[in-house]
Amino acid sequence: MAAQAAAAAQAAAAAQAAAAQAAQAEAAESWYLALLGFAEHFRTSSPPKIRLCVHCLQAVFPFKPPQRIEARTHLQLGSVLYHHTKNSEQARSHLEKAIPQFEDNSVDAAKPLLRKAIQISQQTPYWHCRLLFQLAQLHTLEKDLVSACDLLGVGAEYARVVGSEYTRALFLLSKGMLLLMERKLQEVHPLLTLCGQIVENWQGNPIQKESLRVFFLVLQVTHYLDAGQVKSVKPCLKQLQQCIQTISTLHDDEILPSNPADLFHWLPKEHMCVLVYLVTVMHSMQAGYLEKAQKYTDKALMQLEKLKMLDCSPILSSFQVILLEHIIMCRLVTGHKATALQEISQVCQLCQQSPRLFSNHAAQLHTLLGLYCVSVNCMDNAEAQFTTALRLTNHQELWAFIMTNLASVYIREGNRHQEVLYSLLERINPDHSFPVSSQCLRAAAFYVRGLFSFFQGRYNEAKRFLRETLKMSNAEDLNRLTACSLVLLGHIFYVLGNHRESNNMVVPAMQLASKIPDMSVQLWSSALLRDLNKACGNAMDAHEAAQMHQNFSQQLLQDHIEACSLPEHNLITWTDGPPPVQFQAQNGPNTSLASLL
């Protein structure tokens, strides 16, 4: 009975508290509606009593209202002061206080506020443009790129009307960036052409002009890289690097532009510098210049560390994650799996700090784990990671990249996944209906088909596919694909007994792999050179190749043991939810090393 009485008392107290909270909320709503009603009454009086209207709105703030009400009130005060008084500075002050609160509000609460602000700000070019950018950004965060592009188009036309070619270019370049994300390439080409003309013709602040040029060139370079055109992009990339050097020598002018609509900056100089490093790393990674990729990654990460001590901008964390994603792939190629795994863990930690960052990079993170699993011969885990990544992405290029890697896992596994493999290969068939325009990915798909035909013993078919890969990779300087195709062709000729032709393939493969450097291709090439020279009776050359093979084997084996012994190795089992916070130490490697030897 006592327990029942206590429970009843607790329930009564809870009900009392809830009632008090409801009454408090109702009271809060009442005072706000009353003040708002008075303000509107004074504003619509004949003649309008603006001073009393302003007093009523200002009376809202001492009550410490919720953030959405505070933002709306600042917006209303800015609007009233702008339209009915000459106090433009005070109007601007209230609008400045409203905008950061739009950012902090939930997207659903912020959008109607921003739309209202856009309606009433058409006579103030700076605020109108800023609010359009803000609303476009919210739509982009919601992945509603169509609405975002529409708003940026409206902004570009508005900027043209008010005579701001600089801000018109910013709107159009931002729209071009979103169109690239949507893969609307037919719309991108004329837009970028127009942007190029506007940027070249605009005469204004040198730093603003160069920053527009950087924005324009970054879009061009990423467009080329998305298309896998690593050789074709070189002139644009060189222009971009020269442009950032020019910006670094310019001094910031304190002179404000005469047109208030020009009061925008795309990115700070320091951020642009990191971005140029980043696209250089992307190019070096695709081209197979991995030492160059490492050099520029080190420079960029050092710059980022300095910037993050003073600047908490989310874009810096995005830059850091993308840089790490690329350098992790480099490490796996160059035979530094343990370091790659620790950097994957670093990406996990960065993503733990930002749900949005994790949402944007979860698929890439699982893809990297899949690549790591392949490198340590954990094929079941690799399949699970790639399958998870496929579930998390709708990005066509990433989807095609994952599918080619998953296909190579199934090929190495033999007959276990034969039916699934045939279906998968048909979906990434480079001979017809390939899902993306990237030359690099299409060449990789030909290589995977060649690998499958080789394992099936269909050597002529394999040679046809591999020659297609070579043709495409040579045309665009895709060095890794060239090296992989040459060594596999060399292996085919060796199996067919054509030792001379095999040697003609394997020697350049080894040279290219050493230049990259690609540890797996070096291991494979040295094994073939050993067997070729032995078959041809070249004892000394066979011994030298055997010694090279032994050295590569030992390096890879040592790195394999170190990686599998790290506590972070447990990440290979993570396939759901946010990244795990802690890792338990491994007793030692539990995977087969046979594939390495």
Coordinates of C-alpha atoms in Angstrom, one line a residue:
M1 CA 0.0 0.0 0.0
A2 CA 2.8 2.4 0.9
A3 CA 4.5 1.7 -2.5
Q4 CA 1.2 2.4 -4.3
A5 CA 0.7 5.6 -2.4
A6 CA 4.3 6.7 -3.2
A7 CA 3.7 5.9 -6.9
A8 CA 0.5 7.9 -6.9
A9 CA 2.2 10.9 -5.2
Q10 CA 5.0 10.7 -7.9
A11 CA 2.4 10.6 -10.7
A12 CA 0.5 13.6 -9.2
A13 CA 3.8 15.6 -8.9
A14 CA 4.7 14.8 -12.5
A15 CA 1.2 15.8 -13.7
Q16 CA 1.5 19.0 -11.7
A17 CA 4.9 19.8 -13.3
A18 CA 3.6 19.1 -16.8
A19 CA 0.6 21.3 -16.2
A20 CA 2.9 24.1 -14.9
Q21 CA 5.1 23.7 -18.0
A22 CA 2.0 23.8 -20.3
A23 CA 0.7 26.9 -18.5
Q24 CA 4.2 28.6 -18.8
A25 CA 4.3 27.8 -22.5
E26 CA 0.8 29.1 -23.0
A27 CA 1.7 32.2 -21.1
A28 CA 4.8 32.7 -23.2
E29 CA 2.8 32.3 -26.4
S30 CA 0.2 34.7 -25.0
W31 CA 2.7 37.6 -24.3
Y32 CA 4.4 37.1 -27.7
L33 CA 1.1 37.1 -29.6
A34 CA -0.1 40.2 -27.7
L35 CA 3.1 42.1 -28.5
L36 CA 3.0 41.0 -32.1
G37 CA -0.7 42.0 -32.4
F38 CA 0.0 45.5 -31.0
A39 CA 3.0 45.9 -33.3
E40 CA 0.9 45.0 -36.3
H41 CA -1.9 47.3 -35.2
F42 CA 0.4 50.3 -35.0
R43 CA 2.1 49.4 -38.3
T44 CA -1.2 49.3 -40.2
S45 CA -2.7 52.3 -38.5
S46 CA -3.6 55.3 -40.7
P47 CA -1.1 57.0 -40.5
P48 CA 1.3 54.2 -39.4
K49 CA 2.6 54.6 -35.8
I50 CA 6.1 53.1 -36.5
R51 CA 7.8 54.2 -33.3
L52 CA 5.2 52.4 -31.2
C53 CA 5.4 49.3 -33.6
V54 CA 9.2 49.2 -33.0
H55 CA 8.7 49.6 -29.2
C56 CA 6.4 46.6 -29.2
L57 CA 8.8 44.4 -31.2
Q58 CA 11.8 45.5 -29.0
A59 CA 9.8 44.5 -26.0
V60 CA 10.0 40.8 -27.1
F61 CA 13.7 40.5 -26.3
P62 CA 13.7 41.0 -22.5
F63 CA 11.5 37.9 -22.2
K64 CA 14.4 35.8 -23.6
P65 CA 12.2 34.1 -26.2
P66 CA 13.0 30.8 -28.1
Q67 CA 15.6 31.2 -30.8
R68 CA 13.1 31.0 -33.7
I69 CA 11.0 33.8 -32.2
E70 CA 14.1 35.9 -31.6
A71 CA 15.2 35.4 -35.2
R72 CA 11.8 36.3 -36.6
T73 CA 11.6 39.4 -34.4
H74 CA 15.0 40.7 -35.6
L75 CA 13.8 40.1 -39.2
Q76 CA 10.5 42.0 -38.5
L77 CA 12.4 44.9 -36.9
G78 CA 14.9 45.0 -39.8
S79 CA 12.0 45.1 -42.3
V80 CA 10.0 47.8 -40.5
L81 CA 13.1 50.0 -39.9
Y82 CA 14.2 49.6 -43.6
H83 CA 10.8 50.3 -45.2
H84 CA 9.4 53.0 -42.8
T85 CA 12.5 54.9 -41.5
K86 CA 15.8 56.3 -42.6
N87 CA 17.7 54.3 -40.0
S88 CA 19.3 51.8 -42.4
E89 CA 22.2 51.0 -40.0
Q90 CA 19.8 49.8 -37.3
A91 CA 17.9 47.8 -39.9
R92 CA 21.1 46.2 -41.1
S93 CA 22.1 45.4 -37.5
H94 CA 18.8 43.5 -36.9
L95 CA 19.2 41.6 -40.1
E96 CA 22.7 40.7 -39.2
K97 CA 21.5 39.3 -35.9
A98 CA 18.7 37.3 -37.6
I99 CA 20.9 35.5 -40.2
P100 CA 23.2 33.5 -37.9
Q101 CA 20.1 32.3 -36.1
F102 CA 18.6 31.1 -39.3
E103 CA 21.7 28.9 -39.6
D104 CA 21.3 27.6 -36.0
N105 CA 17.6 26.9 -36.3
S106 CA 16.3 23.6 -37.8
V107 CA 16.1 23.6 -41.5
D108 CA 12.3 23.4 -41.5
A109 CA 12.1 26.4 -39.2
A110 CA 14.7 28.4 -41.1
K111 CA 13.3 28.1 -44.6
P112 CA 10.1 30.1 -44.2
L113 CA 12.0 32.8 -42.3
L114 CA 14.5 33.1 -45.1
R115 CA 11.8 33.1 -47.8
K116 CA 10.1 36.0 -46.0
A117 CA 13.4 37.8 -45.6
I118 CA 14.1 37.4 -49.3
Q119 CA 10.7 38.9 -50.2
I120 CA 11.3 42.0 -48.1
S121 CA 15.0 42.6 -49.0
Q122 CA 14.8 43.2 -52.7
Q123 CA 15.7 46.8 -52.4
T124 CA 18.9 45.9 -50.4
P125 CA 21.2 44.1 -52.8
Y126 CA 23.7 42.7 -50.3
W127 CA 21.1 41.3 -48.0
H128 CA 19.0 39.9 -50.8
C129 CA 22.0 38.1 -52.3
R130 CA 23.1 36.8 -49.0
L131 CA 19.7 35.4 -48.1
L132 CA 19.4 33.7 -51.5
F133 CA 22.8 32.1 -50.9
Q134 CA 21.7 31.1 -47.4
L135 CA 18.4 29.4 -48.6
A136 CA 20.3 27.7 -51.5
Q137 CA 22.7 26.3 -48.9
L138 CA 19.9 24.9 -46.8
H139 CA 18.4 23.2 -49.8
T140 CA 21.8 21.7 -50.6
L141 CA 22.1 20.4 -47.1
E142 CA 18.8 18.6 -47.6
K143 CA 20.1 17.3 -51.0
D144 CA 17.4 19.2 -52.8
L145 CA 19.8 20.3 -55.5
V146 CA 17.1 21.3 -58.0
S147 CA 15.6 23.9 -55.6
A148 CA 19.1 25.1 -54.7
C149 CA 20.0 25.5 -58.4
D150 CA 16.8 27.4 -59.1
L151 CA 17.6 29.9 -56.3
L152 CA 21.2 30.4 -57.5
G153 CA 19.8 31.1 -61.0
V154 CA 17.4 33.7 -59.5
G155 CA 20.4 35.2 -57.6
A156 CA 22.5 35.4 -60.8
E157 CA 19.7 37.2 -62.7
Y158 CA 19.2 39.6 -59.7
A159 CA 22.9 40.3 -59.5
R160 CA 22.9 41.1 -63.3
V161 CA 20.0 43.5 -62.9
V162 CA 21.7 45.4 -60.0
G163 CA 25.0 45.6 -62.0
S164 CA 27.1 43.2 -60.0
E165 CA 28.9 40.9 -62.5
Y166 CA 31.2 39.7 -59.7
T167 CA 28.3 38.3 -57.6
R168 CA 26.6 37.1 -60.7
A169 CA 29.7 35.0 -61.4
L170 CA 29.6 33.7 -57.8
F171 CA 26.0 32.6 -58.2
L172 CA 26.6 30.9 -61.6
L173 CA 29.8 29.1 -60.4
S174 CA 27.9 27.9 -57.3
K175 CA 25.1 26.6 -59.6
G176 CA 27.8 25.0 -61.8
M177 CA 29.2 23.2 -58.8
L178 CA 25.7 21.7 -58.0
L179 CA 25.1 20.7 -61.6
L180 CA 28.4 18.9 -61.5
M181 CA 27.2 17.1 -58.4
E182 CA 24.0 16.1 -60.2
R183 CA 26.0 15.0 -63.3
K184 CA 24.0 17.4 -65.5
L185 CA 26.9 17.8 -67.9
Q186 CA 25.0 19.2 -70.8
E187 CA 24.0 22.1 -68.6
V188 CA 27.4 22.5 -67.0
H189 CA 29.4 23.1 -70.3
P190 CA 27.5 26.3 -71.5
L191 CA 27.4 27.6 -67.9
L192 CA 31.1 27.2 -67.4
T193 CA 31.8 28.8 -70.7
L194 CA 29.6 31.8 -69.7
C195 CA 31.4 32.0 -66.3
G196 CA 34.8 32.0 -68.0
Q197 CA 33.8 35.0 -70.1
I198 CA 32.4 36.9 -67.1
V199 CA 35.5 36.2 -65.0
E200 CA 37.9 37.4 -67.7
N201 CA 35.9 40.5 -68.5
W202 CA 35.3 41.6 -64.9
Q203 CA 37.6 44.4 -63.8
G204 CA 37.6 44.9 -60.0
N205 CA 39.5 44.0 -56.8
P206 CA 42.4 41.8 -57.9
I207 CA 41.9 39.3 -55.0
Q208 CA 38.2 39.0 -55.8
K209 CA 39.0 38.5 -59.5
E210 CA 41.7 35.8 -58.8
S211 CA 39.4 34.1 -56.3
L212 CA 36.7 33.8 -59.0
R213 CA 39.3 32.4 -61.3
V214 CA 40.3 29.8 -58.7
F215 CA 36.6 28.8 -58.2
F216 CA 36.2 28.5 -62.0
L217 CA 39.4 26.4 -62.5
V218 CA 38.6 24.2 -59.5
L219 CA 35.3 23.3 -61.2
Q220 CA 37.1 22.6 -64.5
V221 CA 39.7 20.4 -62.9
T222 CA 37.3 18.4 -60.8
H223 CA 35.1 18.0 -63.9
Y224 CA 38.1 16.5 -65.8
L225 CA 39.0 14.3 -62.9
D226 CA 35.5 13.0 -62.5
A227 CA 35.7 12.1 -66.2
G228 CA 39.0 10.3 -65.6
Q229 CA 40.8 12.6 -68.0
V230 CA 44.0 12.8 -66.0
K231 CA 46.2 13.9 -69.0
S232 CA 43.7 16.4 -70.4
V233 CA 43.4 18.2 -67.1
K234 CA 47.1 19.2 -66.8
P235 CA 46.8 22.6 -68.5
C236 CA 43.9 23.6 -66.2
L237 CA 45.7 22.3 -63.2
K238 CA 48.8 24.3 -64.0
Q239 CA 46.7 27.5 -64.4
L240 CA 45.1 26.8 -61.1
Q241 CA 48.5 26.4 -59.3
Q242 CA 49.8 29.6 -60.9
C243 CA 46.6 31.4 -59.9
I244 CA 46.9 30.5 -56.2
Q245 CA 50.6 31.6 -56.3
T246 CA 49.4 35.0 -57.7
I247 CA 46.8 35.3 -54.9
S248 CA 49.3 34.6 -52.2
T249 CA 51.4 37.6 -53.4
L250 CA 48.4 40.0 -53.3
H251 CA 47.6 42.1 -50.3
D252 CA 44.0 42.4 -49.0
D253 CA 42.6 45.8 -49.8
E254 CA 40.5 47.5 -47.2
I255 CA 38.7 49.5 -49.8
L256 CA 35.0 48.5 -49.9
P257 CA 33.4 47.9 -53.4
S258 CA 31.2 50.7 -54.6
N259 CA 28.4 48.2 -55.3
P260 CA 27.1 46.7 -52.1
A261 CA 26.2 43.5 -53.9
D262 CA 29.9 42.9 -54.4
L263 CA 30.5 42.5 -50.6
F264 CA 31.1 38.7 -50.8
H265 CA 34.2 36.5 -50.7
W266 CA 34.1 32.9 -52.0
L267 CA 36.8 31.5 -49.6
P268 CA 39.6 32.9 -47.6
K269 CA 43.0 32.8 -49.3
E270 CA 44.3 30.2 -46.8
H271 CA 41.3 27.9 -47.6
M272 CA 41.8 28.3 -51.3
C273 CA 45.4 27.2 -50.9
V274 CA 44.4 24.0 -49.1
L275 CA 41.8 23.4 -51.8
V276 CA 44.4 23.6 -54.6
Y277 CA 46.6 21.2 -52.7
L278 CA 43.6 18.9 -52.4
V279 CA 42.8 18.8 -56.2
T280 CA 46.5 18.3 -56.9
V281 CA 46.5 15.3 -54.6
M282 CA 43.4 14.0 -56.4
H283 CA 45.2 14.3 -59.8
S284 CA 48.4 12.7 -58.5
M285 CA 46.4 9.8 -57.1
Q286 CA 44.6 9.1 -60.3
A287 CA 47.7 9.5 -62.4
G288 CA 49.7 7.2 -60.2
Y289 CA 52.3 9.8 -59.0
L290 CA 52.0 8.6 -55.4
E291 CA 55.1 10.3 -54.0
K292 CA 53.8 13.6 -55.3
A293 CA 50.4 12.9 -53.8
Q294 CA 52.2 12.2 -50.4
K295 CA 54.2 15.5 -50.7
Y296 CA 51.1 17.7 -51.3
T297 CA 49.0 15.8 -48.7
D298 CA 51.7 16.6 -46.1
K299 CA 51.7 20.3 -47.1
A300 CA 47.9 20.5 -47.0
L301 CA 47.5 18.7 -43.6
M302 CA 50.2 20.9 -42.1
Q303 CA 48.3 24.0 -43.3
L304 CA 45.0 22.6 -42.0
E305 CA 46.4 22.0 -38.6
K306 CA 47.5 25.7 -38.4
L307 CA 44.1 26.9 -39.6
K308 CA 42.1 24.7 -37.3
M309 CA 43.8 26.3 -34.3
L310 CA 42.2 29.6 -35.2
D311 CA 39.2 28.6 -37.4
C312 CA 36.5 26.1 -36.6
S313 CA 34.9 26.2 -40.1
P314 CA 33.3 22.8 -41.0
I315 CA 34.9 23.0 -44.5
L316 CA 38.3 22.5 -43.0
S317 CA 37.3 19.1 -41.5
S318 CA 35.8 18.2 -44.9
F319 CA 39.1 19.0 -46.6
Q320 CA 41.0 17.0 -44.0
V321 CA 38.8 13.9 -44.5
I322 CA 39.0 14.1 -48.3
L323 CA 42.8 14.4 -48.1
L324 CA 43.0 11.4 -45.7
E325 CA 40.8 9.3 -48.0
H326 CA 43.2 9.9 -50.9
I327 CA 46.4 9.3 -48.9
I328 CA 44.9 6.1 -47.4
M329 CA 44.5 4.7 -51.0
C330 CA 48.1 5.7 -51.7
R331 CA 49.3 3.9 -48.6
L332 CA 47.5 0.7 -49.6
V333 CA 49.2 0.8 -53.0
T334 CA 52.7 1.5 -51.7
G335 CA 52.5 -1.3 -49.1
H336 CA 51.9 0.7 -45.9
K337 CA 48.8 -1.0 -44.7
A338 CA 49.4 -0.3 -41.0
T339 CA 49.7 3.4 -41.5
A340 CA 46.6 3.4 -43.8
L341 CA 44.6 1.6 -41.1
Q342 CA 45.6 4.2 -38.5
E343 CA 44.5 7.0 -40.9
I344 CA 41.2 5.2 -41.5
S345 CA 40.7 5.3 -37.7
Q346 CA 41.6 9.1 -37.8
V347 CA 38.8 9.6 -40.4
C348 CA 36.4 7.7 -38.1
Q349 CA 37.3 10.0 -35.2
L350 CA 36.7 13.1 -37.4
C351 CA 33.3 11.7 -38.4
Q352 CA 32.4 11.0 -34.8
Q353 CA 32.7 14.8 -34.2
S354 CA 30.2 15.7 -36.9
P355 CA 27.1 13.7 -37.9
R356 CA 26.9 15.6 -41.2
L357 CA 30.5 14.7 -42.0
F358 CA 29.8 11.1 -41.3
S359 CA 26.6 11.1 -43.4
N360 CA 28.6 12.6 -46.4
H361 CA 31.6 10.2 -46.0
A362 CA 30.2 6.9 -44.6
A363 CA 30.2 5.2 -48.0
Q364 CA 33.8 6.3 -48.7
L365 CA 34.9 5.1 -45.3
H366 CA 33.4 1.6 -45.8
T367 CA 35.0 1.5 -49.3
L368 CA 38.4 2.3 -47.8
L369 CA 37.9 -0.5 -45.2
G370 CA 37.0 -2.8 -48.1
L371 CA 40.2 -1.9 -49.9
Y372 CA 42.2 -2.5 -46.7
C373 CA 40.5 -5.9 -46.2
V374 CA 41.5 -6.9 -49.7
S375 CA 45.1 -5.9 -49.0
V376 CA 45.2 -8.2 -45.9
N377 CA 43.3 -11.0 -47.7
C378 CA 40.2 -10.8 -45.5
M379 CA 37.9 -11.4 -48.4
D380 CA 34.6 -12.0 -46.5
N381 CA 35.1 -8.7 -44.6
A382 CA 36.0 -7.0 -47.9
E383 CA 32.7 -8.2 -49.4
A384 CA 30.7 -7.0 -46.4
Q385 CA 32.4 -3.5 -46.4
F386 CA 31.8 -3.0 -50.2
T387 CA 28.2 -4.2 -49.9
T388 CA 27.7 -1.7 -47.0
A389 CA 29.3 1.1 -49.1
L390 CA 27.0 0.3 -52.0
R391 CA 24.0 0.6 -49.7
L392 CA 25.1 4.0 -48.5
T393 CA 25.9 5.8 -51.8
N394 CA 23.9 7.2 -54.7
H395 CA 27.0 8.7 -56.3
Q396 CA 27.5 7.0 -59.6
E397 CA 31.3 7.2 -59.9
L398 CA 31.7 5.8 -56.3
W399 CA 29.2 3.1 -57.1
A400 CA 31.1 2.0 -60.2
F401 CA 34.4 2.1 -58.3
I402 CA 33.0 -0.1 -55.5
M403 CA 31.4 -2.5 -58.1
T404 CA 34.7 -3.0 -59.9
N405 CA 36.5 -3.7 -56.6
L406 CA 33.7 -6.1 -55.4
A407 CA 34.0 -7.9 -58.8
S408 CA 37.7 -8.4 -58.2
V409 CA 37.0 -9.9 -54.8
Y410 CA 34.5 -12.4 -56.3
I411 CA 37.0 -13.3 -59.0
R412 CA 39.7 -14.0 -56.5
E413 CA 37.3 -16.1 -54.5
G414 CA 36.8 -18.5 -57.4
N415 CA 33.5 -20.3 -57.9
R416 CA 31.8 -19.3 -54.6
H417 CA 30.0 -16.3 -56.1
Q418 CA 29.8 -17.3 -59.8
E419 CA 26.1 -16.3 -60.3
V420 CA 26.4 -13.0 -58.5
L421 CA 29.7 -12.2 -60.3
Y422 CA 28.1 -12.7 -63.8
S423 CA 25.3 -10.3 -62.8
L424 CA 27.7 -7.8 -61.4
L425 CA 30.0 -7.8 -64.4
E426 CA 27.0 -7.2 -66.7
R427 CA 26.1 -4.1 -64.7
I428 CA 29.5 -2.6 -65.3
N429 CA 30.0 -3.9 -68.8
P430 CA 32.4 -1.3 -70.5
D431 CA 31.5 -2.5 -74.0
H432 CA 28.0 -1.1 -73.7
S433 CA 25.8 0.9 -71.3
F434 CA 28.6 1.7 -68.8
P435 CA 26.9 3.7 -66.1
V436 CA 29.5 6.6 -65.8
S437 CA 31.5 8.7 -68.3
S438 CA 34.8 8.4 -66.4
Q439 CA 37.6 7.1 -68.7
C440 CA 39.5 5.8 -65.6
L441 CA 36.6 3.7 -64.3
R442 CA 35.8 2.4 -67.8
A443 CA 39.4 1.3 -68.2
A444 CA 39.3 -0.3 -64.8
A445 CA 36.1 -2.2 -65.8
F446 CA 37.9 -3.5 -68.9
Y447 CA 40.8 -4.6 -66.6
V448 CA 38.4 -6.5 -64.3
R449 CA 36.8 -8.3 -67.4
G450 CA 40.3 -9.2 -68.5
L451 CA 41.2 -10.6 -65.0
F452 CA 38.0 -12.7 -65.0
S453 CA 38.7 -14.1 -68.5
F454 CA 42.3 -14.9 -67.4
F455 CA 41.0 -16.9 -64.4
Q456 CA 38.6 -18.6 -66.7
G457 CA 41.5 -19.6 -69.0
R458 CA 40.0 -17.6 -71.9
Y459 CA 43.3 -15.9 -72.8
N460 CA 42.4 -14.4 -76.2
E461 CA 39.4 -12.7 -74.7
A462 CA 41.5 -11.5 -71.7
K463 CA 44.1 -10.0 -74.1
R464 CA 41.3 -8.1 -75.9
F465 CA 40.0 -6.6 -72.7
L466 CA 43.5 -5.7 -71.4
R467 CA 44.5 -4.0 -74.7
E468 CA 41.4 -1.8 -74.3
T469 CA 42.6 -0.9 -70.8
L470 CA 46.1 -0.2 -72.1
K471 CA 44.7 2.0 -75.0
M472 CA 42.6 4.1 -72.6
S473 CA 45.2 4.3 -69.7
N474 CA 48.0 5.3 -72.1
A475 CA 45.8 8.0 -73.6
E476 CA 45.2 9.6 -70.2
D477 CA 48.4 8.7 -68.3
L478 CA 46.7 6.3 -65.9
N479 CA 50.0 4.7 -64.8
R480 CA 48.6 2.2 -62.2
L481 CA 46.2 0.7 -64.7
T482 CA 48.9 0.6 -67.3
A483 CA 51.2 -1.3 -64.9
C484 CA 48.5 -3.7 -63.8
S485 CA 47.5 -4.4 -67.5
L486 CA 51.1 -5.0 -68.6
V487 CA 51.9 -7.4 -65.8
L488 CA 48.7 -9.4 -66.4
L489 CA 49.4 -9.5 -70.2
G490 CA 52.9 -10.7 -69.3
H491 CA 51.5 -13.4 -67.2
I492 CA 49.1 -14.5 -70.0
F493 CA 52.0 -14.7 -72.5
Y494 CA 54.1 -16.6 -69.9
V495 CA 51.3 -19.2 -69.5
L496 CA 51.0 -19.5 -73.3
G497 CA 54.8 -20.1 -73.5
N498 CA 55.6 -16.9 -75.4
H499 CA 58.5 -15.9 -73.2
R500 CA 59.8 -13.1 -75.4
E501 CA 56.4 -11.3 -75.5
S502 CA 56.0 -11.9 -71.8
N503 CA 59.3 -10.2 -71.1
N504 CA 58.3 -7.3 -73.3
M505 CA 55.3 -6.7 -71.0
V506 CA 56.8 -7.5 -67.6
V507 CA 59.9 -5.3 -67.8
P508 CA 58.0 -2.0 -68.5
A509 CA 55.4 -3.1 -65.9
M510 CA 58.2 -3.4 -63.3
Q511 CA 59.7 -0.1 -64.3
L512 CA 56.4 1.7 -64.1
A513 CA 55.5 0.0 -60.8
S514 CA 58.8 1.1 -59.3
K515 CA 58.1 4.7 -60.4
I516 CA 54.6 4.8 -58.8
P517 CA 55.6 2.9 -56.5
D518 CA 53.1 0.0 -56.5
M519 CA 54.3 -2.8 -54.1
S520 CA 51.8 -5.5 -55.3
V521 CA 52.7 -5.1 -59.0
Q522 CA 56.4 -5.1 -58.1
L523 CA 55.9 -8.3 -56.2
W524 CA 54.0 -9.9 -59.1
S525 CA 56.5 -8.6 -61.8
S526 CA 59.5 -9.8 -59.8
A527 CA 58.0 -13.3 -59.5
L528 CA 57.3 -13.4 -63.3
L529 CA 60.8 -12.1 -64.1
R530 CA 62.3 -14.8 -61.9
D531 CA 60.3 -17.6 -63.6
L532 CA 60.9 -16.1 -67.1
N533 CA 64.7 -15.9 -66.6
K534 CA 64.8 -19.4 -65.1
A535 CA 62.9 -20.8 -68.1
C536 CA 65.2 -19.0 -70.5
G537 CA 68.3 -20.2 -68.7
N538 CA 69.4 -16.7 -67.5
A539 CA 70.6 -17.9 -64.1
M540 CA 72.0 -14.5 -62.9
D541 CA 69.0 -12.5 -63.9
A542 CA 66.7 -15.2 -62.3
H543 CA 68.7 -14.9 -59.1
E544 CA 68.5 -11.1 -59.0
A545 CA 64.7 -11.2 -59.7
A546 CA 64.3 -13.9 -57.0
Q547 CA 66.1 -11.7 -54.5
M548 CA 63.9 -8.7 -55.4
H549 CA 60.8 -10.9 -54.9
Q550 CA 62.1 -12.1 -51.6
N551 CA 62.6 -8.4 -50.4
F552 CA 59.1 -7.3 -51.5
S553 CA 57.6 -10.4 -49.9
Q554 CA 59.3 -9.7 -46.6
Q555 CA 58.3 -6.0 -46.6
L556 CA 54.7 -6.9 -47.3
L557 CA 54.6 -9.7 -44.8
Q558 CA 56.0 -7.5 -42.0
D559 CA 53.5 -4.7 -42.8
H560 CA 50.7 -7.3 -42.9
I561 CA 51.6 -8.6 -39.4
E562 CA 51.9 -5.1 -38.0
A563 CA 48.5 -4.0 -39.5
C564 CA 46.6 -7.1 -38.3
S565 CA 48.1 -6.7 -34.8
L566 CA 46.7 -3.1 -34.4
P567 CA 43.5 -2.7 -32.3
E568 CA 42.1 -0.7 -35.3
H569 CA 42.1 -3.9 -37.3
N570 CA 38.7 -4.7 -35.6
L571 CA 37.2 -2.0 -37.7
I572 CA 36.9 -4.6 -40.5
T573 CA 33.9 -6.0 -38.7
W574 CA 32.0 -2.7 -38.5
T575 CA 29.2 -2.5 -41.1
D576 CA 26.4 -0.7 -39.3
G577 CA 25.7 2.6 -37.6
P578 CA 28.3 5.3 -36.6
P579 CA 31.9 4.3 -36.4
P580 CA 32.9 2.6 -33.1
V581 CA 34.6 4.7 -30.5
Q582 CA 37.1 2.3 -29.1
F583 CA 39.0 -0.7 -30.3
Q584 CA 40.3 -3.8 -28.5
A585 CA 43.8 -5.0 -29.2
Q586 CA 44.2 -8.0 -31.5
N587 CA 46.3 -11.0 -30.3
G588 CA 47.9 -11.2 -33.7
P589 CA 47.1 -11.6 -37.4
N590 CA 44.3 -14.1 -38.0
T591 CA 44.3 -14.0 -41.8
S592 CA 46.0 -16.1 -44.4
L593 CA 49.3 -14.8 -45.8
A594 CA 49.4 -17.2 -48.7
S595 CA 48.3 -14.6 -51.2
L596 CA 51.2 -12.4 -50.3
L597 CA 53.8 -15.1 -50.9

